[in-house]
Amino acid sequence: MVLVADDIWKSFSSGTGRSEVLRGVSLSVAAGESVALTGESGSGKSTLLHLCAGLDVPDAGEVRVGGQALAALSDAARAKVRRDQIGLVFQQFNLIPSLTVGRNLSFQARLSGREGGLRIEALAERLGLENLLERYPEELSGGQQQRVAIGRALAAGPPLILADEPTGSLDEATGDKVMDLLLELVRESGAALLMVTHSERLAARLSRRVHLRAGQLE
Amino acid sequence: MNVRGLLVCICLLLGGQGFAQGFAGLGTSAEGFPDPERGTPLQFPRDHGAHPEYRIEWWYVTANLTGEDGRDYGVQWTLFRAALDTELAEGWLTPQIWKGHAAVTTPNQHFFAESFARGGVGQAGAKADPVEVWIDDWQLAGPDINTLQLTATDQAFSFDLGLRADGPLVLHGDQGYSVKSREGKASYYYSQPAYKVRGQLSLPDGSVGVSGHAWLDREWSSQPLSDDQRGWDWVSLTFDSGDRLMGFQLRSDDGVYTSGTWIGADGEVAPFGDGVLKLKPLSISDVNGRKVPTGWQVDLPDRDVSVQIDAINPNAWMTTLFPYWEGPMRITGSHTGRGYLEMTGY
Amino acid sequence: MIVLRALLSHWVQRPVQLASLLLGLALATALFTGVQAINAEARTSYARAAAMLGQDQLSRIEAEDGQLFDQASFVKLRRAGWKVSPVVEGELRVAGSTARLMGVEPVSAPASAAPAPLAETNELLRFLQGNVGFAAPATAANWSSIDPLPELRPLEGLIEGVVLLDIGQAQRLLGMEGQISHLVLADGGEGASALPQGLVIRPPGGAGDVARLTDSFHLNLTAFGLLSFVVGLFIVHGAVGLAFEQRRAMFRTLRALGVPLNGLMASLLTELLVLAFLAGVVGVALGYLVASLLLPDVSATLRGLYGASVASSLSLQPSWWLGGLAVSLIGALIAAGQSLWRLASMPLLAPAQPRAWMRASERGMRMQLGAGIALLGISGLLIWQAQGLVTGFAALGTLLLGAALCLPVLLGWVLQRLTAAARGVGREWFWADTGQQLPGVSLALMALLLALSANIGVGTMVSSFRMTFVEWLDQRLSSELYATARDQAEGEALRAWLADQDVDVLPIWNVKVELFNAPAELFGVTDHPTYRQNWRLLQALEAPWDKLAAGDHVMINEQLARREGLWPGDALTLPNGRAMTVAGVYGDYGNPLAQLHVTTDLLVQLYPDVPRLRHAVRVAPDQAEALRQALITDFGLPASQMIDQASIKQASLNVFERTFTVTAALNVLTMAVAGFALLTSLLTLSGMRLPQLAPVWAMGWTRRRLAGAELLRAILLAGFVMVCAVPLGLALSWILLNVVNVAAFGWQLPMFLFPGQWATLGLLALVVAGLAALWPAWRLSKLPPAELLKVFANER
């Protein structure tokens, strides 16, 4: 299993008290598998994804990425897991605005020291960005920006892709195209994919689907 | 580099010691300064004072003393004068530099001090009548040359000695014209070798009353040495018989030049020329990293003198700007007695 | 490396912000290091002067009355076993300027006081014979072989304007044959005998009187340097804080992509150090420029006011470079400390809100207000307690900082009131929007407040000082003509000659003395209406002049009175032991020394050798010129020995003006820095404010109108700051006049108000703010509508 979440509990303090966001969630994703995580707004989808990425730690339970339990790791070691084993795709793209598209594409691969085998031109061509490499993110349309983000996540060939509403900021047509590209690339790379979405239509395109309701998987 | 260090250069001009380059100052040409002339009669008391027209001059007192504690002591007091220029200007422009050396030697200790002064304003000088020779608070002074008080003070030591003599002054060489080399370099040179001394020494251990005898040398010239002379050995010996001997040898590349004066107990004064006196090192001491002969065989066959002289304290090295050896000696052999030895150029 | 490059790429896209950061830091560094360089140069000069005299390590023997004494004393002491060496000092006119001659005696000088590296025998002989002297390279180049000086060899370590000669030569040139100024005493060189009557030993005095006297002047400069530095740091703090907030999203992305927090912090620190290094290099170079431009004025001031010689050219030392860079780095770290701390404590998943920093929290504002009020309280306490110079400056610092911290809170409150009271939706929006913008510009406004109030405070102080000084000069310089004889005999002849004319002659004779372990001047005055009418006494007994004339009372200057707490009726013992009573205290501005007046008769009785050379002459003003001519033609006094009232007043005023040239220059620079701070913050804000402006635009305001509102806002804010700056500046000025001046110079000055100056300054502030707002406003008015529309398109 690339990703294993085992009996995850997580609560946040709110104005009046603590609210339990995740209550004993267990989930695993195997290599080559693509899993859609659906649920209502506030059902804890994003929280679960963040925990899987090691951006936060659960109150109880364990997240293992590539067999490593994240909670036991230091902040720096968790950062290394993210760098080397995880590709993240956000709804807001989160590109680095002051770097060119080309540099954004290769950023994570270079962070993890795997730029050696990387062929940015080929990747850019695959993403349809070959003429935009010298541009800055703000000069790109939303769809183009998300394609850069997807490329960035996949460039280093991580075994796990985590995506949080990757087409949430895009119109339907653009979103579909971007989704096609994402799924195609994930399939080619053989990585595991966990994608948060609220769209039934998109969820249906993935190999498996889990639904989160009131902090528990159905 | 400070001025004190640079006074080294000036000291090249000041007599008393030998250096490489043929005693440097003493051997260099003395353009414009008069040379001593044979046959010039010395006049006293006038000649006890300074002769600023000549380039170099000194008042040199050595004393062999015995303390109330029975120990041997030696005292040296010297004032050197050097003219930087022939011009005889006044005040600060006076081109005269004075240098004083004072030393006390005991069998196991040797104290010395050195000081400098410019002439012209009164910090140092030499007057003939009454006699007053001084630098700072060191002085040799009295109503006449045979009645003097000798003082010097430094941080570690001081002395205050009364000097009395009744005998006549001794004129060396030809009536005070003393030849120093085969080329005929010469100086005016006279002595009072027979002072009786009584006084006090103050040393770090305390003060001690002393008595004994002292010898004054007076010499002035403009260029007394030859270029190739490397140093000298000079002795003043007072025998228990009452006889006295002053002798020196000047060492150069091609041998030595000796000269001296026999002063008999009966008042006879007999200068002698080159080759009469024989000086031969007997024992070499390691002093301040140098090999210095502190024991000598002194022979004056004409007078049946064959004595050995040995330093009371071989470590009587004067680490002044221009270092030399100067100390009291004990005499054994055909005659006994005490004296002083000065050695330069080692 | 890759993270650092990503961070640095931010700046490439924002050159203005980068420039403001670099320039702010560079300016702060420049002013600070510039002032430090001036101080260091001056201190080096004092130390050199002191070392030259051997005074830094050696005791001196001087005449009790500070006058020259006979060289026979030197010989007498040497012959009594004292290890002393004579020195003679004096001034000589050379080629139209004044040379300070120092005559030494190298043969008897102690090794540590030996002045000249006379490298070889012949050189020493030439020196002793007066054919060669030594001087600092620049001085030697100017004066070598200029009549009457001999050939001068350049020698490092001497200060400019000083010529080192053999004592004999110096005595001849100065006309002081046989006389000496003082003796230097070798360590442990005391002789057995006592000192001759009239001579005293002065222990080694560090860098000497000059350093002590000029301390206050340098502290003044340092305070200004620090003020500029603080203003500069405001800019840097703003720029760094902004850059941090703008990159919050980037930080989050970087961490999500696997950059550990420590790595990110290290990269940010590296970035900061790189920028600080660049700014430091520029700043040190600028500081050198500032220092070299100001130094001639500074050295002229020091020479005029304290008689201290300071090199007028700057020597660039490696330590100075390093110090400047360190200041830049430290400044950057201080300015960025808050940002770095916030990054360290920022949760990984914190929402990226680039504008959150502008909405300063209620709690933050309360804390700032609290800190400000606390500082103001400390300042008040310090003033209440204030005695020393350092306390005075500390009070100034806390007052300024406290007031600056309170400013945004006060301004925010005012804007709230205005919003509430506004009529019409346009005005309401205008005030509310100004209030919202406040946190972004508050740093710049605080900097402006500091600069303006410093300007008002220092301006008021200088102008009050000038008014008092001019009035005082008019009173004190009441005689029509001042004539100085060249020697005692001529002085006597001069008095006799003048006695035959129909004029009153007032001797101005004085001796230098040592009183309360400090140098002082003792003057003699003749009982004459000139003094009774013109001298305004700050405090006095009944009939003070009659008491003075009786010979048992003394007048003292304010400096002495304050320093020693001596007031009319108090007893005072003159240096030679005579007991006197203080009859009155007079103002004596511009003089760093303590001063006393007794009757001329008493002065002559106590100091028979006092030089009787200077005389004031009371003559009908229209006959002054005729008398001057008669003195030249009939008596034979050279014109150069006389000075008329107008000329001496002018000379005094020149000294005064020069004293404050540097202050004024630093004031202008501080103001420029503050204006720059305002410009940069408005520029950066303008880029971020589009989301707030776009809706207003969409609802019907034209871009022109929006731009006009922006311009107006800047000017209004500056006006408000100016209003706050006036009372603050006056408080500052009050502290300067009543605390700092008293401690530094020993005189208290009345405070005058100069509303005209405030008006000018206020106008200047408005213009500066207008100029600073002009460019951002112009950019706004020319902004393509598409850019504004983007705000809606990108809304998320």
mmCIF file of C-alpha atoms in Angstrom, chain B residues 179-285:
data_model
loop_
_atom_site.group_PDB
_atom_site.id
_atom_site.type_symbol
_atom_site.label_atom_id
_atom_site.label_comp_id
_atom_site.label_asym_id
_atom_site.label_seq_id
_atom_site.Cartn_x
_atom_site.Cartn_y
_atom_site.Cartn_z
ATOM 1 C CA VAL B 179 99.987 59.572 20.462
ATOM 2 C CA LYS B 180 97.430 56.857 19.719
ATOM 3 C CA SER B 181 98.584 55.289 16.463
ATOM 4 C CA ARG B 182 101.579 54.849 14.228
ATOM 5 C CA GLU B 183 100.073 57.408 11.836
ATOM 6 C CA GLY B 184 100.404 59.934 14.614
ATOM 7 C CA LYS B 185 96.767 60.315 15.706
ATOM 8 C CA ALA B 186 96.827 61.896 19.120
ATOM 9 C CA SER B 187 94.884 63.432 21.992
ATOM 10 C CA TYR B 188 95.551 65.732 24.912
ATOM 11 C CA TYR B 189 95.711 63.534 27.984
ATOM 12 C CA TYR B 190 96.397 64.174 31.641
ATOM 13 C CA SER B 191 95.479 62.440 34.900
ATOM 14 C CA GLN B 192 95.223 62.847 38.615
ATOM 15 C CA PRO B 193 95.964 59.223 39.620
ATOM 16 C CA ALA B 194 96.265 59.624 43.351
ATOM 17 C CA TYR B 195 93.032 60.633 45.008
ATOM 18 C CA LYS B 196 92.253 59.317 48.443
ATOM 19 C CA VAL B 197 88.587 58.544 48.684
ATOM 20 C CA ARG B 198 86.092 58.411 51.529
ATOM 21 C CA GLY B 199 82.334 58.273 51.168
ATOM 22 C CA GLN B 200 79.106 56.326 50.973
ATOM 23 C CA LEU B 201 77.618 53.871 48.474
ATOM 24 C CA SER B 202 73.885 53.163 48.432
ATOM 25 C CA LEU B 203 72.947 49.829 46.981
ATOM 26 C CA PRO B 204 69.684 47.894 47.028
ATOM 27 C CA ASP B 205 70.925 45.969 50.100
ATOM 28 C CA GLY B 206 71.599 49.150 51.987
ATOM 29 C CA SER B 207 74.237 51.755 52.342
ATOM 30 C CA VAL B 208 77.919 51.187 53.103
ATOM 31 C CA GLY B 209 80.811 53.469 54.023
ATOM 32 C CA VAL B 210 83.801 53.071 51.734
ATOM 33 C CA SER B 211 87.382 54.268 51.401
ATOM 34 C CA GLY B 212 90.163 53.726 48.883
ATOM 35 C CA HIS B 213 91.735 55.520 45.982
ATOM 36 C CA ALA B 214 90.556 57.025 42.700
ATOM 37 C CA TRP B 215 92.031 58.010 39.378
ATOM 38 C CA LEU B 216 90.857 60.837 37.096
ATOM 39 C CA ASP B 217 91.595 60.787 33.389
ATOM 40 C CA ARG B 218 91.047 63.834 31.207
ATOM 41 C CA GLU B 219 91.317 63.549 27.478
ATOM 42 C CA TRP B 220 90.158 65.567 24.470
ATOM 43 C CA SER B 221 90.797 65.369 20.796
ATOM 44 C CA SER B 222 89.121 65.516 17.428
ATOM 45 C CA GLN B 223 90.279 62.289 15.835
ATOM 46 C CA PRO B 224 92.480 60.232 18.113
ATOM 47 C CA LEU B 225 92.295 56.867 16.382
ATOM 48 C CA SER B 226 93.075 55.385 13.005
ATOM 49 C CA ASP B 227 90.404 53.947 10.745
ATOM 50 C CA ASP B 228 91.520 50.363 11.203
ATOM 51 C CA GLN B 229 91.738 50.278 14.970
ATOM 52 C CA ARG B 230 89.174 47.799 16.311
ATOM 53 C CA GLY B 231 89.233 48.376 20.040
ATOM 54 C CA TRP B 232 91.406 48.949 23.001
ATOM 55 C CA ASP B 233 92.499 47.575 26.342
ATOM 56 C CA TRP B 234 93.369 50.148 28.959
ATOM 57 C CA VAL B 235 94.595 49.732 32.501
ATOM 58 C CA SER B 236 95.260 52.024 35.439
ATOM 59 C CA LEU B 237 97.120 50.161 38.174
ATOM 60 C CA THR B 238 97.948 51.357 41.676
ATOM 61 C CA PHE B 239 100.577 49.171 43.340
ATOM 62 C CA ASP B 240 100.861 48.773 47.071
ATOM 63 C CA SER B 241 104.434 50.026 46.638
ATOM 64 C CA GLY B 242 103.062 53.447 45.764
ATOM 65 C CA ASP B 243 104.051 53.158 42.113
ATOM 66 C CA ARG B 244 101.373 53.519 39.425
ATOM 67 C CA LEU B 245 101.058 52.407 35.851
ATOM 68 C CA MET B 246 98.770 53.621 33.081
ATOM 69 C CA GLY B 247 98.964 51.576 29.916
ATOM 70 C CA PHE B 248 96.911 50.806 26.866
ATOM 71 C CA GLN B 249 97.022 48.861 23.682
ATOM 72 C CA LEU B 250 95.044 49.734 20.553
ATOM 73 C CA ARG B 251 94.204 46.688 18.470
ATOM 74 C CA SER B 252 94.196 46.926 14.705
ATOM 75 C CA ASP B 253 94.346 44.464 11.820
ATOM 76 C CA ASP B 254 98.136 44.542 11.698
ATOM 77 C CA GLY B 255 98.890 44.156 15.383
ATOM 78 C CA VAL B 256 98.732 46.347 18.434
ATOM 79 C CA TYR B 257 99.953 49.815 19.340
ATOM 80 C CA THR B 258 100.914 50.197 22.995
ATOM 81 C CA SER B 259 101.745 53.160 25.119
ATOM 82 C CA GLY B 260 101.613 54.248 28.748
ATOM 83 C CA THR B 261 103.138 56.086 31.638
ATOM 84 C CA TRP B 262 105.077 54.917 34.676
ATOM 85 C CA ILE B 263 104.371 57.034 37.725
ATOM 86 C CA GLY B 264 106.847 56.287 40.431
ATOM 87 C CA ALA B 265 106.168 56.493 44.135
ATOM 88 C CA ASP B 266 108.995 59.037 44.226
ATOM 89 C CA GLY B 267 107.168 61.354 41.836
ATOM 90 C CA GLU B 268 108.922 60.290 38.664
ATOM 91 C CA VAL B 269 106.723 60.453 35.570
ATOM 92 C CA ALA B 270 108.017 58.367 32.696
ATOM 93 C CA PRO B 271 105.923 58.037 29.557
ATOM 94 C CA PHE B 272 106.870 55.197 27.254
ATOM 95 C CA GLY B 273 106.120 54.486 23.606
ATOM 96 C CA ASP B 274 105.015 51.623 21.404
ATOM 97 C CA GLY B 275 106.272 48.139 22.179
ATOM 98 C CA VAL B 276 107.486 48.705 25.728
ATOM 99 C CA LEU B 277 104.381 47.407 27.508
ATOM 100 C CA LYS B 278 103.173 43.832 26.957
ATOM 101 C CA LEU B 279 99.512 42.904 27.537
ATOM 102 C CA LYS B 280 98.472 39.242 27.173
ATOM 103 C CA PRO B 281 95.063 37.726 27.907
ATOM 104 C CA LEU B 282 95.208 35.003 30.547
ATOM 105 C CA SER B 283 91.625 34.009 31.127
ATOM 106 C CA ILE B 284 88.529 34.481 29.006
ATOM 107 C CA SER B 285 85.093 34.928 30.559
#
